[in-house]
Coordinates of C-alpha atoms in Angstrom, one line a residue:
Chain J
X24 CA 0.0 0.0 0.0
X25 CA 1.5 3.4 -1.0
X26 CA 0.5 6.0 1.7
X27 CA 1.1 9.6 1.4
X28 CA 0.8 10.0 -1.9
X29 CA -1.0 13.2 -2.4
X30 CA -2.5 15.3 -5.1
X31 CA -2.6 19.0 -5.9
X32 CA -6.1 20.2 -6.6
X33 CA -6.9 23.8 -7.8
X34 CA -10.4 25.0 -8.0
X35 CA -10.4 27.2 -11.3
X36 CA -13.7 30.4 -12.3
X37 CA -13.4 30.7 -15.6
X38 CA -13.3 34.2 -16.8
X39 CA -16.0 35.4 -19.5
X40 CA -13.0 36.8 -21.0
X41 CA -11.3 33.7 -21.3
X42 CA -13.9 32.6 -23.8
X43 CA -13.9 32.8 -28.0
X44 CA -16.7 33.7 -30.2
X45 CA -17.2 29.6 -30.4
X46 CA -18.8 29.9 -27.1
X47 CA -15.6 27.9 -25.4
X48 CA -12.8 28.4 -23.5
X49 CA -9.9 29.4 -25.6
X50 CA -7.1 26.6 -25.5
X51 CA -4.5 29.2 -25.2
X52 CA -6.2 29.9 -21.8
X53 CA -5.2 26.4 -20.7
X54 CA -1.7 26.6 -20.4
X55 CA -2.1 29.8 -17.9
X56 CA -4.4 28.0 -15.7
X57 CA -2.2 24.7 -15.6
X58 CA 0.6 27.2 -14.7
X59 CA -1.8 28.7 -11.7
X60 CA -2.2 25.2 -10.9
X61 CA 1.4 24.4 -10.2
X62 CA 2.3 26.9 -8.1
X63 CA 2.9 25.1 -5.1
X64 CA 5.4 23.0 -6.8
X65 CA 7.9 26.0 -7.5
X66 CA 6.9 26.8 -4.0
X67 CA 9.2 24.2 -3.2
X68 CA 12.2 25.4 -5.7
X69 CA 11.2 29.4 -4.2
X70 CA 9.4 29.4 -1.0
X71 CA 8.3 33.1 -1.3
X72 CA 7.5 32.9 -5.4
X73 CA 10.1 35.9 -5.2
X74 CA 10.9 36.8 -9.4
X75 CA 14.4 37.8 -8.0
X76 CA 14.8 34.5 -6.5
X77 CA 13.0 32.6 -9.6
X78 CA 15.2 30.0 -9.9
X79 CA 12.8 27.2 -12.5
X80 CA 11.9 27.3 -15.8
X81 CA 9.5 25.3 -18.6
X82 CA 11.3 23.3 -20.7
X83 CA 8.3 21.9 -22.5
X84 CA 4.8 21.6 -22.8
X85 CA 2.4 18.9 -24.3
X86 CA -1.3 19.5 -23.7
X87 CA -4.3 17.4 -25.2
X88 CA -7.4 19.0 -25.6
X89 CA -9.9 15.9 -25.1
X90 CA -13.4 18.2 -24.5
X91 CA -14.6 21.4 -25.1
X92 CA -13.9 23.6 -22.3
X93 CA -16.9 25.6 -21.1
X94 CA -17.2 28.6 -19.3
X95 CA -20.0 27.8 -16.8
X96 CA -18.9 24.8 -15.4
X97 CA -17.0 23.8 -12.3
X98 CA -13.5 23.2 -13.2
X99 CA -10.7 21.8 -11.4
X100 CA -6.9 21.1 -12.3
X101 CA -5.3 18.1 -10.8
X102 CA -1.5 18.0 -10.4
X103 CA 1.1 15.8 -9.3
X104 CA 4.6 14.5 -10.5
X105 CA 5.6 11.9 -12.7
X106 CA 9.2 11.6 -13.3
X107 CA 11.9 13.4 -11.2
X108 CA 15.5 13.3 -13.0
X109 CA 18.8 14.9 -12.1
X110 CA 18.2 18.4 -13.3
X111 CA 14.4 18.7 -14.4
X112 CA 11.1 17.0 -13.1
X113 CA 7.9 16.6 -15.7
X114 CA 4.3 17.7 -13.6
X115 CA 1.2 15.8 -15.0
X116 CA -2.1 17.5 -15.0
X117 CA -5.8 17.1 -15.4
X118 CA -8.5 19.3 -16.5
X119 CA -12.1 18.2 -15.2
X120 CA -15.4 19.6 -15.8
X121 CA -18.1 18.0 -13.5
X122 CA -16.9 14.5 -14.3
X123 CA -15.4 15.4 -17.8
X124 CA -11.8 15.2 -18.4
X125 CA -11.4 18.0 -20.8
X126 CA -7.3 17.9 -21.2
X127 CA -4.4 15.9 -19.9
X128 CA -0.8 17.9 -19.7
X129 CA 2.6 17.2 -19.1
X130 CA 5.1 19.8 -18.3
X131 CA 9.1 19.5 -18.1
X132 CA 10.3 21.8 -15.9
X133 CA 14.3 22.6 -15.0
X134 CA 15.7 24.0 -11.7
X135 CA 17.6 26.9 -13.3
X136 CA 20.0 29.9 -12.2
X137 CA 18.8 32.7 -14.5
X138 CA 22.2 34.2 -14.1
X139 CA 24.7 31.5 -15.4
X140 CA 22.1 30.5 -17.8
X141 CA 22.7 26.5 -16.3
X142 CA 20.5 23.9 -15.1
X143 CA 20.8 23.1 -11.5
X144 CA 20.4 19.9 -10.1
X145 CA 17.6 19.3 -7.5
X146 CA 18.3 18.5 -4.1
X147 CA 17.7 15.8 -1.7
X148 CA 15.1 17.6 0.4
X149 CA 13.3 18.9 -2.8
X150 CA 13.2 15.4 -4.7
X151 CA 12.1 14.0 -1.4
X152 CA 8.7 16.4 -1.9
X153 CA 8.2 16.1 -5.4
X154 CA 8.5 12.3 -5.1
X155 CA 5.6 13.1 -2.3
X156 CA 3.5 14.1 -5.5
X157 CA 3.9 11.6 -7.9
X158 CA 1.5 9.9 -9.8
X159 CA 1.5 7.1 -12.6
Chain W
X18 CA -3.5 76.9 -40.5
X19 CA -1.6 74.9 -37.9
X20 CA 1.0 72.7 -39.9
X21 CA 3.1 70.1 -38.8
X22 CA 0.5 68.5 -36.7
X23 CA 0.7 64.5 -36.9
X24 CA -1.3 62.1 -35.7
X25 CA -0.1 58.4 -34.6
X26 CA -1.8 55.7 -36.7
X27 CA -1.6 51.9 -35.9
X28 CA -3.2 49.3 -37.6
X29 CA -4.0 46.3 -35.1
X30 CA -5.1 42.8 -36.6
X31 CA -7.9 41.7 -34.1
X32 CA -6.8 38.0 -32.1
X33 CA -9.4 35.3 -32.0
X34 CA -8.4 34.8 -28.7
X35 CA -9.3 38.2 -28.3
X36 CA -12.9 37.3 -28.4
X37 CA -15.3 36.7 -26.1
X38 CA -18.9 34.2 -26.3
X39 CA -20.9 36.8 -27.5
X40 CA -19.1 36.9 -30.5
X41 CA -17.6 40.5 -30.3
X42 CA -13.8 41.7 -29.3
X43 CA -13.5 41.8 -25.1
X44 CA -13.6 45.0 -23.6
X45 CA -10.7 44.3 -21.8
X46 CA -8.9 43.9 -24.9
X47 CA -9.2 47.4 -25.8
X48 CA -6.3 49.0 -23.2
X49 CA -3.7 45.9 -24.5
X50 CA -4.4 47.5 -27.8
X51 CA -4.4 51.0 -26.7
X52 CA -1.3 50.6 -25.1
X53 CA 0.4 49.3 -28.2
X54 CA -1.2 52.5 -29.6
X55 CA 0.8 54.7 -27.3
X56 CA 4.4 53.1 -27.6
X57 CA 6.1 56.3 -29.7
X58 CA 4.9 57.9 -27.0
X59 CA 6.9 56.1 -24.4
X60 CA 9.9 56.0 -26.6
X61 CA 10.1 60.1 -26.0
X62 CA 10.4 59.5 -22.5
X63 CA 12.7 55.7 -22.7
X64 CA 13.7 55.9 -26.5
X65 CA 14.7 51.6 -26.3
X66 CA 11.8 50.8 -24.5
X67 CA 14.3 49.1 -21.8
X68 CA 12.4 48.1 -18.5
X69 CA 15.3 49.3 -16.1
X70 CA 14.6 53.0 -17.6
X71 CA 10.5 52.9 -17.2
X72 CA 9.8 56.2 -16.6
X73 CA 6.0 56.8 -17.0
X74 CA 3.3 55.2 -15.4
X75 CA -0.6 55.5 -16.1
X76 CA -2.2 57.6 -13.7
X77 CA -6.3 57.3 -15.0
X78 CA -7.9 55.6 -18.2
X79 CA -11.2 56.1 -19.9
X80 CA -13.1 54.8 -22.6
X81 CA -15.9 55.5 -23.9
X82 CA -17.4 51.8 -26.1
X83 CA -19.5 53.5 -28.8
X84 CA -19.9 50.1 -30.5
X85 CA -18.8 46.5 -30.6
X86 CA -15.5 46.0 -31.9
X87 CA -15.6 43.3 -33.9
X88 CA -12.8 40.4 -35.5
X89 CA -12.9 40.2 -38.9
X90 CA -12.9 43.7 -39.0
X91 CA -9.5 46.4 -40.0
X92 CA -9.4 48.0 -37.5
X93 CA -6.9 51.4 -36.7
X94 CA -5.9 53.1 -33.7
X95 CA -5.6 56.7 -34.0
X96 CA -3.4 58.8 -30.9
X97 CA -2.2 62.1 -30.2
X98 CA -2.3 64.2 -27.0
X99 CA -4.7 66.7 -25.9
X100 CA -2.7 68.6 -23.2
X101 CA 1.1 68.5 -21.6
X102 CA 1.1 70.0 -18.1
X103 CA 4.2 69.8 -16.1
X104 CA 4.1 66.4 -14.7
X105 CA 1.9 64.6 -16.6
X106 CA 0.0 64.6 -20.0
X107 CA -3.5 63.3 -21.7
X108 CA -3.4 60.8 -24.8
X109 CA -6.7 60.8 -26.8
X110 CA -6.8 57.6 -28.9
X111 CA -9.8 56.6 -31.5
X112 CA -10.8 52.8 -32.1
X113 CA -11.6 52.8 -36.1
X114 CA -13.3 50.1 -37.6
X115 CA -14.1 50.7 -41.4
X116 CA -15.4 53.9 -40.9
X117 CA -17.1 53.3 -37.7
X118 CA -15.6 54.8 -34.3
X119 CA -16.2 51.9 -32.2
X120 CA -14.5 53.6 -29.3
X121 CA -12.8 56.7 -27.9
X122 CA -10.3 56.8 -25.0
X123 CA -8.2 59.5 -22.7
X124 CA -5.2 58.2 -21.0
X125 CA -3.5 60.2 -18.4
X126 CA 0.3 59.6 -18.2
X127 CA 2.8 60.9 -15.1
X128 CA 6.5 61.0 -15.8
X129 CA 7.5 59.1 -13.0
X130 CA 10.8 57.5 -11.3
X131 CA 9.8 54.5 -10.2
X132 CA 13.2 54.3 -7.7
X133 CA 12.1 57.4 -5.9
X134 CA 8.4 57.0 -6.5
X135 CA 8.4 60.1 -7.4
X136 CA 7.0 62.9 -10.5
X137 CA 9.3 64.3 -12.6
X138 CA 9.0 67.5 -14.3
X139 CA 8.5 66.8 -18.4
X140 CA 11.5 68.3 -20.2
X141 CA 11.1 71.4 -23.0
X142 CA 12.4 68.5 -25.4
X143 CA 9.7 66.4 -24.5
X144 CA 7.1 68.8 -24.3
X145 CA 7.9 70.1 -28.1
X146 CA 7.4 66.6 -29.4
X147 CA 4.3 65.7 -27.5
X148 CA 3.0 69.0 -29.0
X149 CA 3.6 68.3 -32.4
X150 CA 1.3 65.2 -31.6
X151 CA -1.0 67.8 -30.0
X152 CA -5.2 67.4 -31.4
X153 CA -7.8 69.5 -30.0
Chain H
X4 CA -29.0 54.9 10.5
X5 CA -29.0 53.0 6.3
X6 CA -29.7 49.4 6.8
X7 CA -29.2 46.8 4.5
X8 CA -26.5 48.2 2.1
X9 CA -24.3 45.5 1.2
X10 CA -21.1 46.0 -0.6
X11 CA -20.0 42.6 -3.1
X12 CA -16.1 41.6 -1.9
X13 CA -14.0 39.7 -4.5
X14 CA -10.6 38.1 -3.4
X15 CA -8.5 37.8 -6.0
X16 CA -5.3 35.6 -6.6
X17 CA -2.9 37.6 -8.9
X18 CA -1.4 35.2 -12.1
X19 CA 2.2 35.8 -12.7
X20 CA 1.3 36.2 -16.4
X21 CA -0.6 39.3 -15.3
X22 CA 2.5 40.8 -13.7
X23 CA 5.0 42.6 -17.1
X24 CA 8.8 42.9 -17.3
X25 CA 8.3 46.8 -14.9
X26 CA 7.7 43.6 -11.9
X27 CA 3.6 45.0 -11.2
X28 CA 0.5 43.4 -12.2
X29 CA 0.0 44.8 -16.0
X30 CA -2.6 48.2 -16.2
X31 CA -4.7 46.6 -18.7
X32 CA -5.2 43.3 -16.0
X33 CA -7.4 45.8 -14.2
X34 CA -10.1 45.8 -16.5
X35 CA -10.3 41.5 -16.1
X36 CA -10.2 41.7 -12.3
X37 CA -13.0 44.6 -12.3
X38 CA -15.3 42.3 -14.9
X39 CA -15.3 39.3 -12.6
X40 CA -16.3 41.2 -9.6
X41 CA -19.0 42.6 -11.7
X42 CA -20.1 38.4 -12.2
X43 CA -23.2 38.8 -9.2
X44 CA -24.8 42.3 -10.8
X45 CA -24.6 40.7 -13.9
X46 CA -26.8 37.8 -12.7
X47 CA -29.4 40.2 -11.8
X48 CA -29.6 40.8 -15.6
X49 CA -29.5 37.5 -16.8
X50 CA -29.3 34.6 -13.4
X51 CA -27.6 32.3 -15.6
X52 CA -24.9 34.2 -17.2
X53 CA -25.9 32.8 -20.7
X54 CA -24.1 34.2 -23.6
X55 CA -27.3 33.9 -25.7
X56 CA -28.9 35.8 -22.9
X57 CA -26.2 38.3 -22.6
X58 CA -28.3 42.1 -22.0
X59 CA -25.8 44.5 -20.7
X60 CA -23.1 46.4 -22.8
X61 CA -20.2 48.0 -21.2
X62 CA -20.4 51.8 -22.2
X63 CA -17.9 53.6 -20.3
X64 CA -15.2 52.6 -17.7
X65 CA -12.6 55.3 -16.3
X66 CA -10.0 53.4 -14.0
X67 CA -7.8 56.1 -11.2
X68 CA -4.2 54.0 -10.4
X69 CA -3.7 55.0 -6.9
X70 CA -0.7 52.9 -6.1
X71 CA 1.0 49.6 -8.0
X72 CA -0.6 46.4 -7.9
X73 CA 1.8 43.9 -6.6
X74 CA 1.5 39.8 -7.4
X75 CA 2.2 39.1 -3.9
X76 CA 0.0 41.0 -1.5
X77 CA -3.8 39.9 -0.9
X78 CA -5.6 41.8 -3.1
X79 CA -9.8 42.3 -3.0
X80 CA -12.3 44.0 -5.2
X81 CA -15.1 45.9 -3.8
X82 CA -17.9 46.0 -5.7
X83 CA -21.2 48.5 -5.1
X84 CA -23.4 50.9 -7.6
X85 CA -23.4 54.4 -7.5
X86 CA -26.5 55.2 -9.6
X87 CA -29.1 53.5 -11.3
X88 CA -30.7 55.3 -14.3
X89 CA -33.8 55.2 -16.6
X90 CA -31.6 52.1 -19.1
X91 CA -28.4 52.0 -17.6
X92 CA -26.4 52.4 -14.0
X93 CA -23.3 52.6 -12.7
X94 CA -21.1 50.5 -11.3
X95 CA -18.1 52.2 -8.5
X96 CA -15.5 49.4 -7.6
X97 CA -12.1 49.7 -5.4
X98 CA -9.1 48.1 -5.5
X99 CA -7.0 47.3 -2.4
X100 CA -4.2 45.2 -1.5
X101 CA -3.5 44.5 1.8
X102 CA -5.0 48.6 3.0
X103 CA -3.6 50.8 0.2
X104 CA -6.5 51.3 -1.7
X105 CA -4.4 50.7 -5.8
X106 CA -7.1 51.2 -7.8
X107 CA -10.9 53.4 -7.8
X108 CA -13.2 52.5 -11.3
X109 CA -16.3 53.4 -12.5
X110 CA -18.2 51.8 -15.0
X111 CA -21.3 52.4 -17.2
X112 CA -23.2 49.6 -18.1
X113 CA -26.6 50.1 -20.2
X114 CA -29.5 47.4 -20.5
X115 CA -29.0 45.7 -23.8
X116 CA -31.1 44.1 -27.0
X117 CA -28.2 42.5 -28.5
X118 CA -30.9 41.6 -31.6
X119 CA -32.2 45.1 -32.2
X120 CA -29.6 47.2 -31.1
X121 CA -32.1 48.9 -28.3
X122 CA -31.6 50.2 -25.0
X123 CA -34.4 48.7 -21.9
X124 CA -35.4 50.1 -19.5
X125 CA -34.4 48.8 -16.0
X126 CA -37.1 46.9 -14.6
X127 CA -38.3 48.0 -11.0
X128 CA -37.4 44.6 -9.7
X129 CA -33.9 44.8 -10.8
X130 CA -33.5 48.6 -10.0
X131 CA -34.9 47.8 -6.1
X132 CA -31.8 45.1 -6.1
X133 CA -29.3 47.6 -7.2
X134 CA -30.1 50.1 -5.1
X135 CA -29.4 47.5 -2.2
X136 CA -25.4 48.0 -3.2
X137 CA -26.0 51.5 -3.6
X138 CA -22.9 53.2 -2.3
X139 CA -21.9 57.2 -1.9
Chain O
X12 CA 15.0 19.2 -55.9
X13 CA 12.2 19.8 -54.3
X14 CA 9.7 23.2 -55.9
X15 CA 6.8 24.5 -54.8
X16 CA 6.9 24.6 -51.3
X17 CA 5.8 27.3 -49.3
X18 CA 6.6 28.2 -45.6
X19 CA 4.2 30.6 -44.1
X20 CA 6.1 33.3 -42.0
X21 CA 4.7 35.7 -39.6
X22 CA 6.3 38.7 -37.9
X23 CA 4.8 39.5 -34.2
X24 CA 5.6 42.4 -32.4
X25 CA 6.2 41.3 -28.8
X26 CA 3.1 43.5 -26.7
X27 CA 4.9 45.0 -23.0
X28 CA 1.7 43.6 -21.8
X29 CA 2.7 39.6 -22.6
X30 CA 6.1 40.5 -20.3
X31 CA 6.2 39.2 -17.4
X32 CA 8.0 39.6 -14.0
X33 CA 10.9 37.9 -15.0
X34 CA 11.6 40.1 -17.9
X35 CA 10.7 37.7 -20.4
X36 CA 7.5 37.1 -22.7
X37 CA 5.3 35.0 -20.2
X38 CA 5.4 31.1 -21.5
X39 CA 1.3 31.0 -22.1
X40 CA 1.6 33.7 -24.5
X41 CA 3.4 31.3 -27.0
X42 CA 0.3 29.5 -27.7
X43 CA -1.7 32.8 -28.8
X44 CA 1.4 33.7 -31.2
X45 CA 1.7 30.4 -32.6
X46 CA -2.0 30.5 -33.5
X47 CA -2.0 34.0 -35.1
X48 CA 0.2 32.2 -37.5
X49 CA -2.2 29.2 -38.1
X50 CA -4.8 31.4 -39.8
X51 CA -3.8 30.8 -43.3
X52 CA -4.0 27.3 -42.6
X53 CA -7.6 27.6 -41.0
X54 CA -8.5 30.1 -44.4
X55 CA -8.1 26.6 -46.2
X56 CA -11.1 25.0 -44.0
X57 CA -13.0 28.3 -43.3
X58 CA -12.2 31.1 -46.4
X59 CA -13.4 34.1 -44.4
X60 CA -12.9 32.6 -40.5
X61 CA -16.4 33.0 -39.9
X62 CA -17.5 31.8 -36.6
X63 CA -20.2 30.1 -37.4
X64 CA -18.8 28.0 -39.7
X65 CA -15.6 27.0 -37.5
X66 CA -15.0 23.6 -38.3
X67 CA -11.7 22.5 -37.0
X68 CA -10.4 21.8 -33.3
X69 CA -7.2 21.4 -31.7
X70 CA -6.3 18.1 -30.5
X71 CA -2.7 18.6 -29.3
X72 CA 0.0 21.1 -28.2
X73 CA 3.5 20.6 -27.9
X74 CA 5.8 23.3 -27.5
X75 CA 9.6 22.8 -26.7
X76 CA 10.8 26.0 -25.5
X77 CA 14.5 26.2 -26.4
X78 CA 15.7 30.1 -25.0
X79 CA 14.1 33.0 -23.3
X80 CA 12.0 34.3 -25.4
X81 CA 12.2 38.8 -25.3
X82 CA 10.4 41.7 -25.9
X83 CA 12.6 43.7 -27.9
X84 CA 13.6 41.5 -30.1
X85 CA 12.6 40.9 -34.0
X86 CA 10.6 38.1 -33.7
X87 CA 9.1 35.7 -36.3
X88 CA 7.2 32.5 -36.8
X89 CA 7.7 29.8 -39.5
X90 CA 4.9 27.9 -40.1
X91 CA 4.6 24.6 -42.0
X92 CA 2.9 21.2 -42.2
X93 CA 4.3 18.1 -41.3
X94 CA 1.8 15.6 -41.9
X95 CA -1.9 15.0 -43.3
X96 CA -3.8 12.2 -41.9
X97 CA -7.5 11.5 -43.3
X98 CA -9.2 13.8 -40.9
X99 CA -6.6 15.6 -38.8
X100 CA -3.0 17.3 -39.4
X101 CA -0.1 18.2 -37.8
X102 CA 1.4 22.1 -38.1
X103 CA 5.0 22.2 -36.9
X104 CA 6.3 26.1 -36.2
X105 CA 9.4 27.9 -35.2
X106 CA 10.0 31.0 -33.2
X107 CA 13.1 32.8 -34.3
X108 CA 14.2 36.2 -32.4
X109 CA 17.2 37.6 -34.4
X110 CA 18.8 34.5 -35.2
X111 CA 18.3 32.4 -32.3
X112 CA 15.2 29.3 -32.2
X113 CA 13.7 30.3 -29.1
X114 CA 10.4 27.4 -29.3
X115 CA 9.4 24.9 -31.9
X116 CA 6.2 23.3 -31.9
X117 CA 3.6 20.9 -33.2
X118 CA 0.1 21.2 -33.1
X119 CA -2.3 18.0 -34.0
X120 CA -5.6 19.9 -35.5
X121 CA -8.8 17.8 -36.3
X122 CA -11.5 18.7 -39.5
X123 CA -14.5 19.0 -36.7
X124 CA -17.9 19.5 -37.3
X125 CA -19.1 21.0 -34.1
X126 CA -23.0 20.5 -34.3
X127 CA -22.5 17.0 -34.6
X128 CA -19.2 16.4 -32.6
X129 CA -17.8 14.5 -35.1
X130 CA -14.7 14.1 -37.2
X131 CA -14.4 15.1 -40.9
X132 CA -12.9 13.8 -43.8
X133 CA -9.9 16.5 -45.3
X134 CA -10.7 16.6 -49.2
X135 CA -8.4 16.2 -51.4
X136 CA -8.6 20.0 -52.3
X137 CA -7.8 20.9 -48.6
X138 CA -5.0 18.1 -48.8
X139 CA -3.3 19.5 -51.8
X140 CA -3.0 22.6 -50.5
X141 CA -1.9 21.4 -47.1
X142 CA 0.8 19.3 -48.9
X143 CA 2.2 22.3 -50.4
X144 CA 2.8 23.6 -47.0
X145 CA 4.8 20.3 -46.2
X146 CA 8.0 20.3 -44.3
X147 CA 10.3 17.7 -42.8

């Protein structure tokens, strides 16, 4: 039995400007609230989400778009962590929409130092926390 | 006859993701595109644009929606300023849209140092060139 | 002694894509945050925020920065109407993070036949609930 | 040798307003940009990109961001097609700022007829002309 394993949730209210004339969501809107969605995981890289102290960045980004995403429902991201490697970590999320799953996403992020331009590897403690997330 | 008076014309090619479910441009979009609008402006005051020498900061914004902006539309931005006093000045900026004014907008601007938090007096330099952009 | 005003509080969570390059929450976010705290006068126009019952039209908004808006600080939207009028009424809304008071906005919003293009009148029902968030 | 082909290429001008705090263009604003350049290829589905006829969806994003992305820099997309399936496609793009690849991605876009929420077949005009656009 696997205890401990938790998962990030994130309540999302759609904004009526996040819609298109299709009537939707706009899928460019998705990637800002998966980003919303994981701030508790750079929490860990940068306690005080300080940009002087921002010290991640995205590497890449895959989303798929499975539903139409709708403006009046209630919407909520799941997130947790997949893979952990030496330098970079890849978060797995979930759109739902009242018991539709409207996307899946995975994003690689790297511990980075902004200033010498170079990945950073990720520490005992913080692998140790991220490992706390993960999810198959 | 008053020569030498210009006016600042942008053209702006409307976003889809600038729309909204009811099928017309957001209102929120309007200052993003305003904004644009007013960048020769900015470059009197911070002529590269650099974000360690931002100088101004917006002190009020109106607009007036006269009608819905719409997508498929061209659509033009016209700017020029209506008064310089000795802090701060107004920009006046028209949404066209084939003919239609769709909306009409008066920006008030402060030269400001951001370090200090503090106004700063607008130079004679300054003053001539936001003159020659000067419309009653 | 006025009993029975209510004012309509809106926490909001700032999105680090809402902050720019200057380190501050973007001017032209102002106009989003101010939209969603609008959400509960809306639904007095139409309860279930349908687009293809959409029947208000923004008409004016003048925004007064006070102060920057910060990504960090708590940050609440206070939402009450200033004046109801024959086909249209207005709505007064404040800004404040953490007791600086950033931001003071005013907007003009007009009942609205999408279809014909028309102006209604306010019913009496509608007008009574307004005047419940009536603020001087 | 290899005639005929055609890369679609887009210039944006980087808004202060898609900044963010760190100085940078905010990663979600990549997927707005790399749709602005899509539109020819949506012309080939939709001529005049009327709403009501919409007929395609995105399946799939994949964006591999390769260097900060900035604002003041020159800043173009390349746009082509990779492959053509019987109802769905794949568009692969570039973002190049002066010389450097700052993101490359792939988006998978299905032929969708939204009243029925259903897949479409790509005709062999539409194919044609997607070929054209091919690129390794």
């Amino acid at each position: 039995v696997r205890t401990g394993l938790r998962m990030l949730i994130l309540e999302i209210v759609p904004r009526s400007s996040e819609t298109n004339a299709t009537g939707h969501i706009d899928h460019a809107v998705l990637p800002v609230w998966l980003e919303l969605a994981r701030e508790p995981v750079y929490r860990l890289f940068n306690p005080d989400l300080s940009f002087s102290g921002w010290n991640t960045v995205i590497r890449r980004i895959e989303i798929d778009f499975l539903d139409q995403v709708r403006y009046h429902k209630q919407t909520e991201i799941r997130t947790g962590v997949s893979e952990v490697r030496n330098t970079s970590f890849t978060v797995t999320q979930e759109l739902w929409q009242e018991g539709t799953l409207a996307a899946r996403a995975a994003t690689v992020i790297v511990h980075f130092d902004y200033r010498s331009q170079s990945k950073l590897p990720i520490s005992a403690a913080v692998r140790k926390r991220l490992l706390e997330l993960h999810r198959d």
